[in-house]
PDB file of C-alpha atoms in Angstrom:
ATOM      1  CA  UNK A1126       0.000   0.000   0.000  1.00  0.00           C
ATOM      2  CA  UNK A1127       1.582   3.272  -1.041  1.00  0.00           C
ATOM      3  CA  UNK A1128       1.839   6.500   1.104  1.00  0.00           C
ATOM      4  CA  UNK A1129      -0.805   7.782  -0.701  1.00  0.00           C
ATOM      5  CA  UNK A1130      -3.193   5.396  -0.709  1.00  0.00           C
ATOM      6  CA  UNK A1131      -2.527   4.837   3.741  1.00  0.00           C
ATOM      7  CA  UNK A1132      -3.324   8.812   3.683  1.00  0.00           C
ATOM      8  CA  UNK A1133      -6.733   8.643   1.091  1.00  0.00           C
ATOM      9  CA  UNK A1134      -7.903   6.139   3.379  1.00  0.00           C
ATOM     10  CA  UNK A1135      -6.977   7.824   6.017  1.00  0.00           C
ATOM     11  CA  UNK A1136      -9.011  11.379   4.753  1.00  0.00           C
ATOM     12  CA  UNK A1137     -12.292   8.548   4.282  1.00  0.00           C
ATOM     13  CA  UNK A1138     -12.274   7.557   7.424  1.00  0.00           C
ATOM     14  CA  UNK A1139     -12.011  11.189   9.300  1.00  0.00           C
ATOM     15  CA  UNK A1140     -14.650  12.103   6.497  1.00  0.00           C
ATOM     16  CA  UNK A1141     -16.854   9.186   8.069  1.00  0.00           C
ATOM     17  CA  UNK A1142     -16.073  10.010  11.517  1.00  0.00           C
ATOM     18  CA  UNK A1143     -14.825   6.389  12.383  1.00  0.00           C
ATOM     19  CA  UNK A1144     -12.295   7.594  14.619  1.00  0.00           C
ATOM     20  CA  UNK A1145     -12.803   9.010  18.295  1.00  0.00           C
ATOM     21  CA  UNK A1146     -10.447  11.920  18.825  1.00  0.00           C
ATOM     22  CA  UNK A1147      -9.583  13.917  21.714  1.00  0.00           C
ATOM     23  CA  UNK A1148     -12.547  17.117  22.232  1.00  0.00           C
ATOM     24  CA  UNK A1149     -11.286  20.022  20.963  1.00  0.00           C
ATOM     25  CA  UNK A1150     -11.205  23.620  23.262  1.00  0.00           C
ATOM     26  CA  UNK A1151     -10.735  20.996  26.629  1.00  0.00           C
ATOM     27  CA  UNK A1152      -8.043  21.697  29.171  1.00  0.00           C
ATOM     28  CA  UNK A1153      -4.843  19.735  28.725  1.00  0.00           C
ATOM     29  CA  UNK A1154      -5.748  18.327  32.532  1.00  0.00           C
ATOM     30  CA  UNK A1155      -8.610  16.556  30.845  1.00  0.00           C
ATOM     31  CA  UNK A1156      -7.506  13.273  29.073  1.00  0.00           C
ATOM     32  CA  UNK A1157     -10.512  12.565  26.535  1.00  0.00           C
ATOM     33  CA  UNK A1158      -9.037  10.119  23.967  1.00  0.00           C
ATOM     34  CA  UNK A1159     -10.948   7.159  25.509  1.00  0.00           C
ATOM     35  CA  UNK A1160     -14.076   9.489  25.230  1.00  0.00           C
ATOM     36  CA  UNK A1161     -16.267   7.832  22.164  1.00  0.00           C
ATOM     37  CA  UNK A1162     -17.823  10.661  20.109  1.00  0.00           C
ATOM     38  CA  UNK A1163     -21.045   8.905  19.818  1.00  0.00           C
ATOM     39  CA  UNK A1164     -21.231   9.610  23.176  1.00  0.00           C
ATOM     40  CA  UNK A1165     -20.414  13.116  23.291  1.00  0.00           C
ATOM     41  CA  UNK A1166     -23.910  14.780  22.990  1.00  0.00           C
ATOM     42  CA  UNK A1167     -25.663  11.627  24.589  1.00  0.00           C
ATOM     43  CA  UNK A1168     -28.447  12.531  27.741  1.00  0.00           C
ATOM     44  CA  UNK A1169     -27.403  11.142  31.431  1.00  0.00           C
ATOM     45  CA  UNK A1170     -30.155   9.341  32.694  1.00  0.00           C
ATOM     46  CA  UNK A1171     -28.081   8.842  36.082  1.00  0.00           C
ATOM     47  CA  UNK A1172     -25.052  10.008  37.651  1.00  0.00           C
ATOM     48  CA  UNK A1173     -23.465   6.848  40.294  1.00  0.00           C
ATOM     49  CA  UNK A1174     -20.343   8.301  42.281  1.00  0.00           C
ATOM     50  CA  UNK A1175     -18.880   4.771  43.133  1.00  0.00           C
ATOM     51  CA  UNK A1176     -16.324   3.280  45.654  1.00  0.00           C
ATOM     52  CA  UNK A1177     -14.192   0.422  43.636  1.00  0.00           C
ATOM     53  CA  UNK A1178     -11.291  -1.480  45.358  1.00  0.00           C
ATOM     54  CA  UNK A1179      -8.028  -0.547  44.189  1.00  0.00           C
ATOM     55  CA  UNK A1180      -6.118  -3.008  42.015  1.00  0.00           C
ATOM     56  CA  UNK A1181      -3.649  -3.933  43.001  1.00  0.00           C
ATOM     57  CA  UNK A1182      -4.509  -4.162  46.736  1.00  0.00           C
ATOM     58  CA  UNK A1183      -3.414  -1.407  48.836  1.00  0.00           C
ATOM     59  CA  UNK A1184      -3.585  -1.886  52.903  1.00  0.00           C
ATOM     60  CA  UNK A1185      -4.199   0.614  55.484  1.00  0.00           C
ATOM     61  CA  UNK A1186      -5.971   2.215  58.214  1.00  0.00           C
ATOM     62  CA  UNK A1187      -6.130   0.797  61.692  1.00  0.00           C
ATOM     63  CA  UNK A1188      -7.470  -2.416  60.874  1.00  0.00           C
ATOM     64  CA  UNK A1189      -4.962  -2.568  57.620  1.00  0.00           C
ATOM     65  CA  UNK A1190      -8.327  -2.661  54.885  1.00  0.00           C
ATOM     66  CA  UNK A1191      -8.196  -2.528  50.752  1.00  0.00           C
ATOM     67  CA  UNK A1192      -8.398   1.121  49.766  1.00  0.00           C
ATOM     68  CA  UNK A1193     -11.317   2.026  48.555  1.00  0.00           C
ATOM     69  CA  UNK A1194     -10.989   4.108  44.780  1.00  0.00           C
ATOM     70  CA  UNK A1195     -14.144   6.668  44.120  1.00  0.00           C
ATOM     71  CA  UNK A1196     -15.464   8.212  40.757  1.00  0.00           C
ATOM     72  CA  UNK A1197     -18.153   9.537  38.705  1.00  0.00           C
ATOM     73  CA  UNK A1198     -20.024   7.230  36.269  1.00  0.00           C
ATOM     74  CA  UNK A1199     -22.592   8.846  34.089  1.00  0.00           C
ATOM     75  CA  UNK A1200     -25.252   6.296  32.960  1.00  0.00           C
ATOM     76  CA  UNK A1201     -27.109   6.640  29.321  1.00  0.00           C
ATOM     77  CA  UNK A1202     -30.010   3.726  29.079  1.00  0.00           C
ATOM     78  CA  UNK A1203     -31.418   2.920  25.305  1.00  0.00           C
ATOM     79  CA  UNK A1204     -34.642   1.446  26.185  1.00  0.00           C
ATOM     80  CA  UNK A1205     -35.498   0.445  22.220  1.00  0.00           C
ATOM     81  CA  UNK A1206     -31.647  -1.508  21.833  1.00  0.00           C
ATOM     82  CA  UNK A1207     -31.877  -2.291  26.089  1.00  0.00           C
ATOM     83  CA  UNK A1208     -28.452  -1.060  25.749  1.00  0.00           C
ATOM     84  CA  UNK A1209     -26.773   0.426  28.693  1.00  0.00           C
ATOM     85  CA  UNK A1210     -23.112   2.280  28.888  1.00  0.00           C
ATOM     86  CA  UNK A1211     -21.125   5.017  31.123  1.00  0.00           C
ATOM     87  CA  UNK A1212     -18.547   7.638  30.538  1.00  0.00           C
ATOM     88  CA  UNK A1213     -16.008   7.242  33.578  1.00  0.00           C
ATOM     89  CA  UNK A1214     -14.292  10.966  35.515  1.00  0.00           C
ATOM     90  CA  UNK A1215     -12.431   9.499  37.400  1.00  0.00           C
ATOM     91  CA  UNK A1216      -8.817  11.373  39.028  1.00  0.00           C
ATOM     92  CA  UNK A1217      -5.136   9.889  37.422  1.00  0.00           C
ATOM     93  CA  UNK A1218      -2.480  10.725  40.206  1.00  0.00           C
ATOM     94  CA  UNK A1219       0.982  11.241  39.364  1.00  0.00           C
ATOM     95  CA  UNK A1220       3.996  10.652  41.170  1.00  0.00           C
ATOM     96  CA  UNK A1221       3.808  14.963  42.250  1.00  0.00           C
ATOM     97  CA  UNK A1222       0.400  14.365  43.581  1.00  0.00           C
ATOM     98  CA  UNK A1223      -1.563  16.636  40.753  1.00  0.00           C
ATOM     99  CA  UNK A1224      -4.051  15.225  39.122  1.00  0.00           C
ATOM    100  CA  UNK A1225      -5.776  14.665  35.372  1.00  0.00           C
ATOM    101  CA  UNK A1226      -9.105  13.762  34.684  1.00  0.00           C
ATOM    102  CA  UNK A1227      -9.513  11.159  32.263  1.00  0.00           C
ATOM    103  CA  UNK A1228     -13.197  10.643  31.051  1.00  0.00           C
ATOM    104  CA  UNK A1229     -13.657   7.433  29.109  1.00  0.00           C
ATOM    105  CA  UNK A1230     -16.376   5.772  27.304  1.00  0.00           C
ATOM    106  CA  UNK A1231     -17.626   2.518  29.446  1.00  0.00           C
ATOM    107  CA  UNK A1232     -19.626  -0.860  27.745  1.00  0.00           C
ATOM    108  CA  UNK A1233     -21.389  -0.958  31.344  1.00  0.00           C
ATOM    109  CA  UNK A1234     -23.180   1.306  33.742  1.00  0.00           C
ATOM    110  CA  UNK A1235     -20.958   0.735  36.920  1.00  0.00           C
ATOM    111  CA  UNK A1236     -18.205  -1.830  37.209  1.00  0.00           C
ATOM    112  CA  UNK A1237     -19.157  -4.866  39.058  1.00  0.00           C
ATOM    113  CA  UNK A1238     -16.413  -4.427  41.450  1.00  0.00           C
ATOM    114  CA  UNK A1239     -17.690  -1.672  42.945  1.00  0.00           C
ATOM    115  CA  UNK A1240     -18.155  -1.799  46.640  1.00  0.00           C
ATOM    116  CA  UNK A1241     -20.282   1.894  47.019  1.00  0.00           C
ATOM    117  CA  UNK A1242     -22.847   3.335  44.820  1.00  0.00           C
ATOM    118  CA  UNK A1243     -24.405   6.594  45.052  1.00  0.00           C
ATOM    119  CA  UNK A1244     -27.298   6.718  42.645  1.00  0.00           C
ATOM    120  CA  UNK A1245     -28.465  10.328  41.692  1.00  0.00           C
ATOM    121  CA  UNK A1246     -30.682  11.685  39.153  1.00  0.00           C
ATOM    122  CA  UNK A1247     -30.276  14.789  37.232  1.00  0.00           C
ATOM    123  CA  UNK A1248     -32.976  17.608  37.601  1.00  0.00           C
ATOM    124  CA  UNK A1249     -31.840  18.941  34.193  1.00  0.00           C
ATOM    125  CA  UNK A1250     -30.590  17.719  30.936  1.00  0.00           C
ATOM    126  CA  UNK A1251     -27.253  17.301  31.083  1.00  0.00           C
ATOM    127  CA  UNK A1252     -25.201  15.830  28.162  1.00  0.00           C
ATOM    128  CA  UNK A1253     -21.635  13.848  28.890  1.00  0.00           C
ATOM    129  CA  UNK A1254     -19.448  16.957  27.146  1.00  0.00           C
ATOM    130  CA  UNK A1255     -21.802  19.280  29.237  1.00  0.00           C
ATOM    131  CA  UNK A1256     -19.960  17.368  32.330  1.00  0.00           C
ATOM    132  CA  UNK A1257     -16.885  18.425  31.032  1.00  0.00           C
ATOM    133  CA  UNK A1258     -17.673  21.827  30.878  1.00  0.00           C
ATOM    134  CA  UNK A1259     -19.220  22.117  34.011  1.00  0.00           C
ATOM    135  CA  UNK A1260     -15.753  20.430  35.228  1.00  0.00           C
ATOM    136  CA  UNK A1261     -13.514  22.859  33.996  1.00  0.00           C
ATOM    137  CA  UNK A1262     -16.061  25.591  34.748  1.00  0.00           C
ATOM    138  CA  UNK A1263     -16.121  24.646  38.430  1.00  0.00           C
ATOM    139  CA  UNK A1264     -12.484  24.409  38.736  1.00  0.00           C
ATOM    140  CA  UNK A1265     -12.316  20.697  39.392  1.00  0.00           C
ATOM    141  CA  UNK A1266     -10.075  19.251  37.038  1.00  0.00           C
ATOM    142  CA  UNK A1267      -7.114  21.707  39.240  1.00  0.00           C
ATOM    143  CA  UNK A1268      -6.921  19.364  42.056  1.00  0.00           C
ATOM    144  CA  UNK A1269      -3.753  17.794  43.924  1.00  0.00           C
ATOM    145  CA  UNK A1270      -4.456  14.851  46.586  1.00  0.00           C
ATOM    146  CA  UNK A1271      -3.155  15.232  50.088  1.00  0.00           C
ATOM    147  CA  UNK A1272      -0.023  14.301  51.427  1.00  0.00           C
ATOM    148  CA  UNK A1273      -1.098  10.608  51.949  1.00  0.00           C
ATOM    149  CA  UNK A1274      -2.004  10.056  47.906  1.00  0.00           C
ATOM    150  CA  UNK A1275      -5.247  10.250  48.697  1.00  0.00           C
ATOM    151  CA  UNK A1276      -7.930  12.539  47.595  1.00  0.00           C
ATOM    152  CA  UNK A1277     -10.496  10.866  45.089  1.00  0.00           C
ATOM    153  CA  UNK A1278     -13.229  11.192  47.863  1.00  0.00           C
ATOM    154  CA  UNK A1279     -12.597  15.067  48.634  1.00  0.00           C
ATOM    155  CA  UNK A1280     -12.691  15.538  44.473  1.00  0.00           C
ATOM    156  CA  UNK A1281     -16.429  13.572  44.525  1.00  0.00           C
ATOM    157  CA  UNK A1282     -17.921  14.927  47.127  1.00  0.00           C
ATOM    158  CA  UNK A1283     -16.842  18.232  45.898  1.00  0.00           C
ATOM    159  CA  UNK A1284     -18.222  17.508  42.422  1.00  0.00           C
ATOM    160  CA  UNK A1285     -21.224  16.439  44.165  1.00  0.00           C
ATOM    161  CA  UNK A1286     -21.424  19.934  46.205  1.00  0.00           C
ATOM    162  CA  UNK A1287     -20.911  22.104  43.140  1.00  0.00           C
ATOM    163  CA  UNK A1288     -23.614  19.891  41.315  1.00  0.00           C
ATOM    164  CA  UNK A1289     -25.715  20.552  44.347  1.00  0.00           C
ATOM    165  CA  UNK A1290     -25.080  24.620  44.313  1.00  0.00           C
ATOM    166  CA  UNK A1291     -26.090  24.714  40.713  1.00  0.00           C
ATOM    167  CA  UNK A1292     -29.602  23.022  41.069  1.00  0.00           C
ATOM    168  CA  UNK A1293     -28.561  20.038  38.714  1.00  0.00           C
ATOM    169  CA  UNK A1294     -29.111  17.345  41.409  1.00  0.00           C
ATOM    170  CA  UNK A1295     -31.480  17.225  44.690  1.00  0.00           C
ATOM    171  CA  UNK A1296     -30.266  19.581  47.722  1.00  0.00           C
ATOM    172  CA  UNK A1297     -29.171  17.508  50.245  1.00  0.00           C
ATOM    173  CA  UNK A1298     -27.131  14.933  48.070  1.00  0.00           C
ATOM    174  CA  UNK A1299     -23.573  15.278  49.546  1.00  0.00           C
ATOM    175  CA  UNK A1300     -24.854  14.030  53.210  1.00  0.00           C
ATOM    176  CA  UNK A1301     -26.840  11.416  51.747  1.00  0.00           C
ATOM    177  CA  UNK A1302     -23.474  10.333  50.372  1.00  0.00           C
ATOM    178  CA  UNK A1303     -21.554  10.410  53.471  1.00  0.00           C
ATOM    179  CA  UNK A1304     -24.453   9.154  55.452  1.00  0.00           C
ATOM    180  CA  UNK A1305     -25.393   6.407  53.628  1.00  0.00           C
ATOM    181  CA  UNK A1306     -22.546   5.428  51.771  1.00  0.00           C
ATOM    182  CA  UNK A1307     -19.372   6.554  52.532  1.00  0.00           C
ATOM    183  CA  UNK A1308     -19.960   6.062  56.589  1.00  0.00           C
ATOM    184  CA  UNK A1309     -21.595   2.592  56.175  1.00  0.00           C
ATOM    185  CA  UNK A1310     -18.248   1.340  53.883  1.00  0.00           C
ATOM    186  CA  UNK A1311     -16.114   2.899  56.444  1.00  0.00           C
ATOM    187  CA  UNK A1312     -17.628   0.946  59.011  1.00  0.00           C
ATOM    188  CA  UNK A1313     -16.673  -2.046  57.373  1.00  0.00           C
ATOM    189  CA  UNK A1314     -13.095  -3.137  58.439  1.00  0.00           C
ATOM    190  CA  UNK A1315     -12.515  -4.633  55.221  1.00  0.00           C
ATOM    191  CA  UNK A1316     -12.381  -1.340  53.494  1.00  0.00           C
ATOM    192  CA  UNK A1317     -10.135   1.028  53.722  1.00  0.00           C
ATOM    193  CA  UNK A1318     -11.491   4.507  53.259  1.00  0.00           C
ATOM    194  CA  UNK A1319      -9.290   7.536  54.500  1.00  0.00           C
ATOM    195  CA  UNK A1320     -10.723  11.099  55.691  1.00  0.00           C
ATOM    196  CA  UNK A1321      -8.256  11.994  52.625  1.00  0.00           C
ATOM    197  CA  UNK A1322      -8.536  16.127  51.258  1.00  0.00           C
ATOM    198  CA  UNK A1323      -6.736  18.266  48.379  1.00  0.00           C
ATOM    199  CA  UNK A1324      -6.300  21.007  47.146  1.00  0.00           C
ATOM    200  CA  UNK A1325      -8.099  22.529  44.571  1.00  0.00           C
ATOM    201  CA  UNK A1326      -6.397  25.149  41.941  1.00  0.00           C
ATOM    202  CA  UNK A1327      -2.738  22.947  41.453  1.00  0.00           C
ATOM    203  CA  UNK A1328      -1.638  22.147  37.930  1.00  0.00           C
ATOM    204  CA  UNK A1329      -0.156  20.204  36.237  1.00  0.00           C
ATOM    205  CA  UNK A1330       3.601  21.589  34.641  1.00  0.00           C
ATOM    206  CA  UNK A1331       3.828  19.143  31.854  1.00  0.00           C
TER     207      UNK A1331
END
């Protein structure tokens, strides 16, 4: 296959939209390459902020429990294919602490592993890309986990604040989630989940 024949088919398949790319006008701090574009403009029926065990196993805490991992899964449902997927915004730590968020496309509403699930529905329409603006907007994608490495459950219930002050979930969401869900895990000895802050407003330098 000649050069120019790899690059015609190349210009065919952009022209078809076959390819996913990264969303254009994001924040480098947002890694969207794993974000489908079919799914860009899609409706969430439900938002799920969800506590997975970390793999591999990480011990601690006084009774030495698995660390408990939390994120944002927004759920679309297609009732005429009885399809069901997510898009993932979840926190990427590097070694200095500062964080990306990478937002991926998911075959499945919430990954069976999960240990925690916070069910909420939105009040408005909200779109997955909308999510992404109202992330950058809100100042949550500049975040750096405490001096422990941990920090995933500040950045949710934060997210779930700030959805809260903006009328796009019920008032009263962020203690239902540490009531009910984060308190009840905790309570657990198997789990490990840390009174872990950060810092919002760090970013990234590379």
């Amino acid at each position: 296959m000649t050069t120019q024949t790899v690059f015609l088919f190349a210009s065919l398949l952009l022209s078809l939209k076959l390819f996913d790319y990264t969303m254009a006008n994001t924040s480098d701090l947002i890694i969207t390459k794993h974000f489908k574009r079919r799914h860009h403009n899609i409706q969430i029926d439900e938002l799920i902020f969800n506590g997975i065990p970390v793999v591999p196993k990480l011990s601690g805490g006084e009774h030495g429990g698995h660390l408990i991992h939390w994120r944002l899964s927004a759920v679309w449902r297609n009732p005429q294919s009885d399809s069901t997927g997510s898009v993932t915004y979840d926190t990427v730590i590097y070694p200095d602490s500062v964080i990306k968020i990478e937002v991926i496309s998911r075959p499945y509403d919430v990954s069976n592993a999960a240990k925690a699930r916070f069910h909420i529905a939105p009040l408005q329409k909200i779109a997955m890309t909308d999510l992404v603006t109202f992330i950058e907007q809100h100042g949550l994608h500049r975040y750096k986990y405490d001096g422990k490495g941990s920090g995933c459950l500040h950045w949710c219930t934060t997210s779930i604040q700030k959805l809260e002050e903006e009328k796009l979930i019920s008032e009263g969401s962020r203690a239902t989630f540490e009531r009910d869900h984060v308190a009840v895990l905790r309570e657990n000895t198997t789990w490990w989940v840390p009174d872990d802050h950060g810092t919002f407003g760090s970013e990234r330098k590379d």
